[in-house]
Short mmCIF file of C-alpha atoms and ligand atoms in Angstrom, two decimals:
data_model
loop_
_atom_site.label_atom_id
_atom_site.label_comp_id
_atom_site.label_asym_id
_atom_site.label_seq_id
_atom_site.Cartn_x
_atom_site.Cartn_y
_atom_site.Cartn_z
CA MET A 1 -12.78 -69.06 63.33
CA VAL A 2 -15.41 -69.03 66.10
CA ASN A 3 -18.94 -69.29 64.82
CA HIS A 4 -21.50 -67.47 66.89
CA ARG A 5 -24.65 -69.48 67.51
CA THR A 6 -26.90 -66.78 66.11
CA GLU A 7 -26.45 -63.56 64.21
CA GLU A 8 -27.83 -61.74 67.25
CA GLU A 9 -24.75 -62.83 69.27
CA ALA A 10 -22.34 -61.59 66.62
CA THR A 11 -20.92 -58.16 65.86
CA ILE A 12 -21.54 -56.50 62.50
CA VAL A 13 -18.19 -55.68 60.91
CA ILE A 14 -18.15 -52.86 58.34
CA ASP A 15 -15.28 -51.59 56.18
CA VAL A 16 -16.15 -48.75 53.80
CA GLY A 17 -13.35 -47.78 51.41
CA SER A 18 -13.01 -45.40 48.47
CA SER A 19 -14.26 -48.06 46.01
CA SER A 20 -15.95 -50.88 47.88
CA ALA A 21 -17.87 -51.53 51.09
CA LYS A 22 -17.59 -54.83 52.92
CA ALA A 23 -20.10 -55.85 55.57
CA GLY A 24 -20.92 -59.02 57.46
CA PHE A 25 -20.93 -60.81 60.80
CA SER A 26 -18.04 -61.56 63.14
CA GLY A 27 -16.88 -65.15 63.18
CA GLU A 28 -17.52 -65.57 59.46
CA ASP A 29 -14.70 -66.11 56.97
CA MET A 30 -15.77 -63.52 54.39
CA PRO A 31 -18.01 -60.45 54.31
CA ARG A 32 -21.60 -61.30 53.28
CA ALA A 33 -21.82 -58.14 51.20
CA VAL A 34 -19.08 -56.64 49.02
CA CYS A 35 -20.52 -53.80 46.96
CA PRO A 36 -19.60 -50.42 45.51
CA SER A 37 -19.19 -47.86 48.30
CA VAL A 38 -21.89 -45.58 46.96
CA ALA A 39 -25.36 -44.95 48.35
CA GLU A 40 -27.56 -46.42 45.65
CA ASP A 41 -31.13 -45.30 45.22
CA LEU A 42 -32.30 -47.83 42.71
CA HIS A 43 -36.13 -47.88 42.70
CA LEU A 44 -36.16 -51.38 41.22
CA SER A 45 -38.65 -54.19 41.75
CA ALA A 46 -37.52 -57.09 43.95
CA GLU A 47 -36.84 -59.18 40.83
CA GLU A 48 -34.90 -56.42 39.05
CA LEU A 49 -32.98 -55.81 42.23
CA SER A 50 -31.81 -59.40 42.55
CA THR A 51 -30.69 -59.43 38.89
CA TYR A 52 -28.87 -56.16 39.48
CA ARG A 53 -27.15 -57.49 42.60
CA ALA A 54 -26.05 -60.68 40.82
CA ARG A 55 -24.35 -58.62 38.09
CA ARG A 56 -23.11 -55.78 40.25
CA PRO A 57 -19.33 -55.29 40.39
CA GLU A 58 -17.60 -55.42 43.76
CA SER A 59 -16.39 -51.87 43.51
CA ARG A 60 -17.01 -48.62 41.73
CA GLU A 61 -14.22 -46.14 41.42
CA CYS A 62 -14.21 -42.35 41.55
CA TYR A 63 -12.93 -40.78 38.37
CA LEU A 64 -10.25 -38.56 39.85
CA GLU A 65 -8.23 -36.77 37.21
CA TYR A 66 -4.62 -36.01 37.57
CA GLY A 67 -2.49 -34.24 35.05
CA ASN A 68 -2.72 -30.74 33.76
CA THR A 69 -6.49 -30.52 33.36
CA GLY A 70 -6.93 -27.31 35.32
CA LYS A 71 -9.72 -29.06 37.24
CA ASP A 72 -9.64 -29.75 40.94
CA ASP A 73 -9.59 -33.47 41.84
CA GLU A 74 -12.50 -33.13 44.22
CA ALA A 75 -14.63 -31.39 41.59
CA VAL A 76 -14.26 -34.27 39.14
CA ALA A 77 -14.86 -36.96 41.74
CA ALA A 78 -18.15 -38.81 41.48
CA GLY A 79 -20.19 -36.91 44.04
CA ASP A 80 -21.82 -39.90 45.67
CA HIS A 81 -18.74 -41.64 47.04
CA PRO A 82 -18.80 -40.79 50.76
CA VAL A 83 -15.16 -41.88 51.13
CA ARG A 84 -12.63 -40.47 48.66
CA ARG A 85 -8.95 -41.32 48.75
CA GLY A 86 -9.62 -43.07 52.06
CA VAL A 87 -11.06 -39.95 53.72
CA LEU A 88 -14.69 -39.53 54.83
CA ARG A 89 -15.97 -36.59 52.75
CA ASP A 90 -19.74 -36.78 52.98
CA ILE A 91 -21.48 -37.97 56.14
CA ASP A 92 -24.97 -37.72 54.58
CA GLU A 93 -24.01 -40.07 51.75
CA MET A 94 -22.33 -42.32 54.31
CA GLU A 95 -25.56 -42.46 56.29
CA LYS A 96 -27.48 -43.54 53.15
CA LEU A 97 -24.86 -46.18 52.36
CA MET A 98 -24.95 -47.47 55.94
CA ASP A 99 -28.74 -47.64 55.83
CA ASN A 100 -28.47 -49.79 52.68
CA LEU A 101 -25.88 -52.04 54.31
CA PHE A 102 -27.91 -52.59 57.47
CA ASN A 103 -31.37 -52.93 56.00
CA PHE A 104 -30.77 -54.28 52.52
CA GLU A 105 -27.42 -56.07 52.34
CA LEU A 106 -27.56 -57.52 55.88
CA ALA A 107 -31.34 -57.78 55.99
CA ALA A 108 -32.08 -55.70 59.09
CA TYR A 109 -30.09 -57.55 61.71
CA ALA A 110 -28.60 -54.31 62.97
CA GLY A 111 -30.29 -51.49 64.81
CA ALA A 112 -30.85 -51.68 68.49
CA HIS A 113 -29.58 -55.26 68.99
CA THR A 114 -26.28 -55.78 67.23
CA PRO A 115 -22.94 -54.18 68.17
CA VAL A 116 -20.90 -52.76 65.30
CA LEU A 117 -17.18 -52.75 64.56
CA MET A 118 -16.16 -50.01 62.10
CA VAL A 119 -12.84 -50.44 60.30
CA GLU A 120 -11.15 -47.03 60.06
CA PRO A 121 -8.34 -46.01 57.68
CA PRO A 122 -4.85 -45.22 58.98
CA LEU A 123 -4.46 -41.64 60.25
CA ASN A 124 -8.22 -41.15 60.41
CA GLU A 125 -8.94 -37.72 61.85
CA ARG A 126 -10.60 -37.37 65.25
CA SER A 127 -13.41 -35.29 63.77
CA GLN A 128 -14.23 -38.04 61.22
CA ARG A 129 -14.25 -40.69 63.91
CA GLN A 130 -16.59 -38.50 65.97
CA GLU A 131 -18.96 -38.00 63.03
CA MET A 132 -19.11 -41.76 62.43
CA ALA A 133 -19.70 -42.50 66.12
CA ALA A 134 -22.46 -39.89 66.35
CA MET A 135 -24.13 -41.39 63.28
CA MET A 136 -23.92 -44.94 64.67
CA PHE A 137 -25.23 -44.11 68.16
CA GLU A 138 -27.70 -41.36 67.36
CA THR A 139 -29.11 -42.37 63.95
CA PHE A 140 -28.72 -46.14 63.93
CA LYS A 141 -29.00 -46.59 67.72
CA VAL A 142 -26.36 -49.32 67.81
CA PRO A 143 -25.98 -50.80 71.30
CA ALA A 144 -22.17 -50.75 71.20
CA LEU A 145 -19.47 -49.56 68.83
CA SER A 146 -15.81 -50.39 68.23
CA VAL A 147 -13.43 -48.64 65.87
CA CYS A 148 -10.27 -50.43 64.71
CA ASN A 149 -7.39 -49.46 62.44
CA SER A 150 -7.53 -51.24 59.07
CA SER A 151 -3.79 -51.99 58.93
CA VAL A 152 -3.74 -53.50 62.40
CA LEU A 153 -6.66 -55.70 61.36
CA ALA A 154 -5.03 -56.67 58.04
CA LEU A 155 -1.96 -57.83 59.93
CA PHE A 156 -4.16 -59.68 62.44
CA ALA A 157 -5.83 -61.52 59.53
CA SER A 158 -2.39 -62.85 58.59
CA GLY A 159 -1.87 -64.07 62.17
CA ARG A 160 0.46 -61.24 63.24
CA THR A 161 0.53 -58.34 65.67
CA ARG A 162 3.93 -57.07 64.45
CA GLY A 163 4.89 -56.18 60.92
CA LEU A 164 4.38 -53.59 58.24
CA ALA A 165 0.99 -53.50 56.50
CA LEU A 166 1.07 -52.22 52.93
CA GLU A 167 -2.55 -51.52 52.00
CA VAL A 168 -3.31 -50.68 48.37
CA GLY A 169 -7.00 -50.16 47.66
CA GLY A 170 -9.02 -48.10 45.22
CA GLY A 171 -8.05 -44.55 46.12
CA VAL A 172 -5.06 -44.66 48.41
CA ALA A 173 -2.05 -46.72 49.51
CA HIS A 174 -0.62 -46.72 53.04
CA ALA A 175 2.54 -48.18 54.55
CA VAL A 176 1.79 -48.72 58.24
CA PRO A 177 4.24 -50.17 60.77
CA VAL A 178 2.46 -52.08 63.53
CA PHE A 179 3.96 -53.23 66.81
CA GLU A 180 2.13 -55.34 69.39
CA GLY A 181 -1.19 -54.51 67.72
CA PHE A 182 -0.69 -50.73 67.60
CA ALA A 183 -0.10 -48.67 64.47
CA LEU A 184 2.99 -46.46 64.80
CA ASN A 185 1.36 -43.34 63.39
CA HIS A 186 4.51 -41.21 63.29
CA ALA A 187 5.90 -43.52 60.58
CA VAL A 188 2.78 -44.01 58.44
CA LEU A 189 3.29 -43.04 54.78
CA ARG A 190 0.51 -42.43 52.29
CA LEU A 191 0.33 -42.40 48.49
CA GLU A 192 -2.65 -40.76 46.82
CA GLY A 193 -2.52 -43.30 44.07
CA ALA A 194 -4.08 -46.75 43.84
CA GLY A 195 -6.63 -48.75 41.80
CA GLN A 196 -8.55 -45.82 40.34
CA ASP A 197 -5.33 -44.18 39.11
CA ILE A 198 -4.34 -47.44 37.43
CA THR A 199 -7.76 -47.53 35.75
CA ASN A 200 -7.32 -43.92 34.71
CA ARG A 201 -3.90 -44.66 33.24
CA LEU A 202 -5.29 -47.67 31.35
CA LYS A 203 -8.13 -45.49 30.03
CA GLY A 204 -5.50 -43.11 28.63
CA LEU A 205 -3.49 -45.95 27.05
CA LEU A 206 -6.64 -47.35 25.42
CA GLU A 207 -7.66 -43.91 24.12
CA GLU A 208 -4.21 -43.50 22.53
CA ARG A 209 -5.11 -46.67 20.61
CA GLY A 210 -8.53 -45.36 19.58
CA HIS A 211 -10.68 -47.18 22.17
CA HIS A 212 -12.94 -44.81 24.11
CA LEU A 213 -14.56 -46.91 26.84
CA PRO A 214 -16.58 -45.98 29.95
CA PHE A 215 -14.53 -45.78 33.15
CA ASP A 216 -16.26 -48.75 34.75
CA THR A 217 -15.64 -50.94 31.71
CA VAL A 218 -11.97 -49.98 31.83
CA ARG A 219 -11.89 -51.02 35.52
CA ASP A 220 -13.15 -54.45 34.49
CA VAL A 221 -10.59 -54.66 31.65
CA LYS A 222 -7.90 -53.83 34.22
CA GLU A 223 -9.05 -56.51 36.67
CA SER A 224 -9.35 -59.13 33.89
CA LEU A 225 -6.26 -58.55 31.74
CA CYS A 226 -3.68 -56.24 33.32
CA TYR A 227 -0.59 -57.52 35.08
CA ILE A 228 2.54 -56.18 36.67
CA PRO A 229 5.71 -57.20 34.83
CA THR A 230 8.41 -58.88 36.92
CA ASP A 231 11.90 -60.19 36.34
CA ARG A 232 10.55 -63.75 36.69
CA GLY A 233 8.89 -65.83 33.95
CA VAL A 234 7.69 -64.94 30.48
CA ALA A 235 5.52 -61.83 30.04
CA PRO A 236 2.06 -62.54 28.59
CA GLY A 237 1.39 -61.12 25.11
CA GLU A 238 -1.74 -59.47 23.70
CA ASP A 239 -5.23 -60.56 24.68
CA GLU A 240 -8.85 -59.74 23.88
CA TYR A 241 -11.61 -58.28 26.03
CA GLU A 242 -15.22 -58.82 25.08
CA LEU A 243 -17.37 -55.71 25.51
CA PRO A 244 -21.00 -55.93 26.72
CA ASP A 245 -22.20 -55.36 23.11
CA GLY A 246 -20.26 -58.41 21.87
CA ASN A 247 -17.47 -56.46 20.16
CA THR A 248 -13.91 -57.13 21.24
CA VAL A 249 -10.97 -54.90 22.09
CA THR A 250 -7.43 -56.19 21.68
CA LEU A 251 -4.96 -55.18 24.37
CA ASP A 252 -1.31 -55.27 23.40
CA SER A 253 1.25 -56.24 26.02
CA GLU A 254 2.28 -52.63 26.68
CA CYS A 255 -1.31 -51.73 27.58
CA ARG A 256 -1.64 -54.77 29.82
CA SER A 257 1.65 -54.29 31.61
CA GLN A 258 2.15 -50.52 31.89
CA ALA A 259 -1.09 -49.32 33.50
CA ALA A 260 -0.02 -50.22 37.06
CA GLU A 261 3.59 -49.11 36.75
CA LEU A 262 2.86 -45.75 38.40
CA ILE A 263 2.36 -47.17 41.91
CA PHE A 264 5.83 -48.73 41.79
CA ASN A 265 7.47 -45.94 39.82
CA PRO A 266 5.48 -42.68 40.14
CA ASP A 267 7.39 -41.05 37.22
CA ALA A 268 5.47 -43.41 34.92
CA GLY A 269 2.26 -41.57 35.91
CA GLY A 270 3.48 -38.23 34.56
CA LYS A 271 4.73 -35.03 36.21
CA ASP A 272 1.69 -34.29 38.36
CA PHE A 273 1.29 -37.81 39.66
CA ALA A 274 5.01 -37.98 40.50
CA ALA A 275 4.75 -34.65 42.33
CA ARG A 276 2.00 -36.09 44.54
CA ALA A 277 4.08 -39.17 45.37
CA THR A 278 6.51 -37.41 47.70
CA ASP A 279 7.70 -40.68 49.28
CA GLY A 280 8.22 -42.48 45.97
CA GLY A 281 6.69 -45.78 44.89
CA LEU A 282 5.52 -48.64 47.10
CA ALA A 283 8.91 -50.20 47.87
CA SER A 284 10.42 -46.84 48.75
CA MET A 285 7.45 -46.11 51.07
CA VAL A 286 7.95 -49.45 52.85
CA MET A 287 11.66 -48.89 53.43
CA GLN A 288 11.25 -45.24 54.51
CA SER A 289 8.46 -46.10 56.90
CA ILE A 290 10.61 -48.82 58.52
CA SER A 291 13.57 -46.45 58.78
CA MET A 292 11.38 -44.02 60.77
CA CYS A 293 10.84 -46.67 63.48
CA ASP A 294 13.04 -47.72 66.39
CA LYS A 295 15.95 -49.87 65.10
CA ASP A 296 15.13 -52.59 67.61
CA ILE A 297 11.89 -53.43 65.86
CA ASN A 298 13.22 -53.17 62.28
CA PRO A 299 13.68 -56.95 61.99
CA ASP A 300 10.02 -57.51 62.97
CA LEU A 301 8.86 -55.04 60.35
CA LEU A 302 11.21 -56.19 57.58
CA GLY A 303 10.34 -59.82 58.23
CA SER A 304 6.60 -59.30 57.65
CA VAL A 305 5.65 -56.83 54.92
CA VAL A 306 2.00 -57.89 54.71
CA VAL A 307 0.11 -56.71 51.62
CA ALA A 308 -3.65 -56.06 51.69
CA GLY A 309 -6.37 -54.51 49.53
CA GLY A 310 -7.93 -55.12 46.11
CA THR A 311 -5.10 -53.70 44.02
CA THR A 312 -2.63 -56.23 45.49
CA MET A 313 -4.67 -58.93 43.67
CA MET A 314 -3.23 -57.82 40.35
CA ALA A 315 -1.12 -60.55 38.75
CA GLY A 316 2.56 -60.01 39.52
CA PHE A 317 1.98 -57.62 42.46
CA VAL A 318 3.76 -59.56 45.23
CA GLU A 319 6.61 -60.64 42.94
CA ARG A 320 7.26 -57.08 41.77
CA LEU A 321 7.11 -55.69 45.32
CA GLN A 322 9.60 -58.32 46.52
CA ASP A 323 11.94 -57.58 43.57
CA ASP A 324 11.76 -53.82 44.22
CA LEU A 325 12.35 -54.28 47.96
CA ASP A 326 15.39 -56.44 47.21
CA ARG A 327 16.69 -53.68 44.93
CA VAL A 328 16.23 -50.83 47.43
CA SER A 329 17.69 -52.71 50.42
CA PRO A 330 21.09 -51.25 51.26
CA PRO A 331 23.98 -53.45 50.03
CA GLY A 332 25.12 -55.78 52.81
CA ALA A 333 21.91 -55.18 54.82
CA PRO A 334 21.75 -57.76 57.63
CA MET A 335 18.16 -58.59 56.79
CA MET A 336 16.12 -58.33 53.61
CA ALA A 337 12.43 -57.44 53.50
CA SER A 338 10.03 -60.33 53.14
CA VAL A 339 6.64 -59.92 51.45
CA ILE A 340 3.60 -61.79 52.84
CA PRO A 341 2.13 -63.71 51.04
CA HIS A 342 5.49 -64.93 49.84
CA PRO A 343 5.80 -64.72 46.03
CA THR A 344 6.95 -68.31 45.62
CA SER A 345 4.45 -69.87 48.01
CA HIS A 346 1.29 -71.14 46.37
CA GLU A 347 -0.51 -72.06 49.58
CA PRO A 348 -3.99 -70.53 49.78
CA GLY A 349 -3.87 -69.23 53.41
CA TYR A 350 -3.46 -65.48 53.66
CA ASN A 351 -2.94 -65.31 49.89
CA ALA A 352 -6.65 -65.85 49.31
CA GLN A 353 -7.64 -63.42 52.07
CA ARG A 354 -5.61 -60.34 51.29
CA LYS A 355 -8.29 -58.63 49.21
CA HIS A 356 -10.56 -58.28 52.24
CA ALA A 357 -7.90 -58.61 54.96
CA PRO A 358 -9.01 -55.68 57.18
CA TRP A 359 -12.60 -56.99 57.24
CA ILE A 360 -11.41 -60.54 57.98
CA GLY A 361 -9.15 -59.28 60.79
CA GLY A 362 -12.15 -57.43 62.24
CA SER A 363 -14.29 -60.55 62.02
CA MET A 364 -11.60 -62.56 63.86
CA LEU A 365 -11.00 -59.91 66.54
CA ALA A 366 -14.69 -59.42 67.27
CA SER A 367 -15.17 -63.14 67.84
CA LEU A 368 -12.62 -63.24 70.69
CA SER A 369 -14.00 -62.84 74.23
CA PRO A 370 -11.70 -59.93 75.32
CA PHE A 371 -13.19 -57.92 72.42
CA LYS A 372 -15.89 -56.55 74.74
CA GLN A 373 -13.19 -54.34 76.31
CA LEU A 374 -12.83 -52.63 72.94
CA GLN A 375 -16.48 -51.59 72.82
CA VAL A 376 -18.18 -48.38 73.85
CA THR A 377 -21.81 -48.95 74.76
CA ARG A 378 -24.52 -46.47 73.87
CA GLN A 379 -25.05 -45.84 77.61
CA GLU A 380 -21.35 -45.00 78.09
CA TYR A 381 -21.45 -42.72 75.05
CA GLU A 382 -24.52 -40.91 76.37
CA ASP A 383 -23.05 -40.61 79.89
CA SER A 384 -19.51 -39.56 78.96
CA GLY A 385 -19.96 -37.76 75.64
CA GLU A 386 -18.06 -38.26 72.39
CA SER A 387 -14.58 -37.94 73.95
CA ILE A 388 -14.92 -41.54 75.20
CA ILE A 389 -14.33 -42.90 71.70
CA HIS A 390 -10.84 -41.41 71.63
CA ARG A 391 -10.02 -42.83 75.07
CA ILE A 392 -11.06 -46.37 74.17
CA PHE A 393 -9.93 -46.56 70.55
CA LEU A 394 -6.27 -45.55 70.40
N1 ATP B 22 -8.04 -58.80 40.45
C1 ATP B 22 -7.80 -57.49 40.51
N2 ATP B 22 -6.83 -56.93 39.75
C2 ATP B 22 -6.59 -55.61 39.79
N3 ATP B 22 -7.25 -54.75 40.60
C3 ATP B 22 -8.23 -55.25 41.37
C4 ATP B 22 -8.56 -56.63 41.38
N4 ATP B 22 -9.58 -56.81 42.26
C5 ATP B 22 -9.87 -55.59 42.76
N5 ATP B 22 -9.07 -54.65 42.24
C6 ATP B 22 -9.07 -53.20 42.50
O1 ATP B 22 -9.02 -52.98 43.89
C7 ATP B 22 -9.62 -51.72 44.18
C8 ATP B 22 -10.57 -51.88 45.35
O2 ATP B 22 -9.82 -52.37 46.43
P1 ATP B 22 -10.35 -52.20 47.93
O3 ATP B 22 -11.74 -52.71 48.02
O4 ATP B 22 -9.31 -52.79 48.82
O5 ATP B 22 -10.34 -50.62 48.03
P2 ATP B 22 -11.14 -49.68 49.02
O6 ATP B 22 -11.05 -50.24 50.40
O7 ATP B 22 -12.50 -49.44 48.49
O8 ATP B 22 -10.32 -48.32 48.84
P3 ATP B 22 -9.30 -47.51 49.76
O9 ATP B 22 -8.66 -48.52 50.72
O10 ATP B 22 -8.32 -46.96 48.80
O11 ATP B 22 -10.13 -46.48 50.44
C9 ATP B 22 -10.32 -51.27 42.91
O12 ATP B 22 -9.52 -50.30 42.28
C10 ATP B 22 -10.38 -52.54 42.08
O13 ATP B 22 -10.40 -52.27 40.68
#
């Protein structure tokens, strides 16, 4: 990747999701900051702050209930997550988070000198894009702004401009067909179910066994010990998790293997979760999305089902997706779907990058010289008004 000579020559790339925010400079391999996507107001001394940052998890999840609780999802959501289920819900909280990212995480390199590339979720609404652009130009006075689709960028990170991006993050999963660098929005499918629902399911399984743990501890248990069962190899047995107070919790193999089942098979999440998953589990979403596209490009899409997002890091994810895709392919289909990274390949390459793929794609794109054509300058924004952002960013 191109390395800019100074940070001042680079573009700041920012990807704020439902659970985590990633921020850093174009041309770099990884985001400098990966932190929970909440606006923190910590009031800590410099020393306490650095200890806090060293121990801070990469993400914090909303606790969104599903099931027959009689409560509205939005009402139970942690109020300080500006993005929930991939949708910008609170521009004031977003402004606070952005202020932290610019001035604290990236140490004040932004402001009037550094252009910004914002990663936006698939099917982002025009009004949300406008709110973000107004905030960037009017509050943070950025000199230039670009807005790019996260799935297009995830694919780009894997070296492709054609394929189907399957993004599974903290709050939402999307299947997005991409052709020649453009998302085919008419065929985008969305599942309101991802990492936080898996955590929620694990919390329930642990409570059935008498373990009542805080939501954030359960998220860590999930990331450390859960896996997705596949037809290949021997399933791991029980294992222990050490709690912050030194006590241990034993997880049996059902607990470890069943929490994530709902994203592949929504019936496993109960009646209400299944009702939300109108396009089925992940493999069904991939195949339906491809079937909604022109037949001529089906081989391009089937040949590169590129997975991205934190939840795809779970052990067994790519193997299970490939097995499910093989199962749902019509008998005698001329071409089978192929998951990237390939389940049997152990090369690092894209495999190691998929967690932050949209950010990495943004970093790569913004370090290419034609990228300037994808920027709106503050002058252009002031002269032409907000409609310019829809003309430039398709
Ligand atoms: N090793 C792991 N195993 C299981 N889950 C993981 C792992 N690493 C991260 N996650 C989960 O990934 C999720 C965060 O992923 P990501 O940062 O891609 O989401 P996001 O961009 O914040 O959310 P969204 O795209 O849904 O708006 C969290 O639910 C986190 O628990």
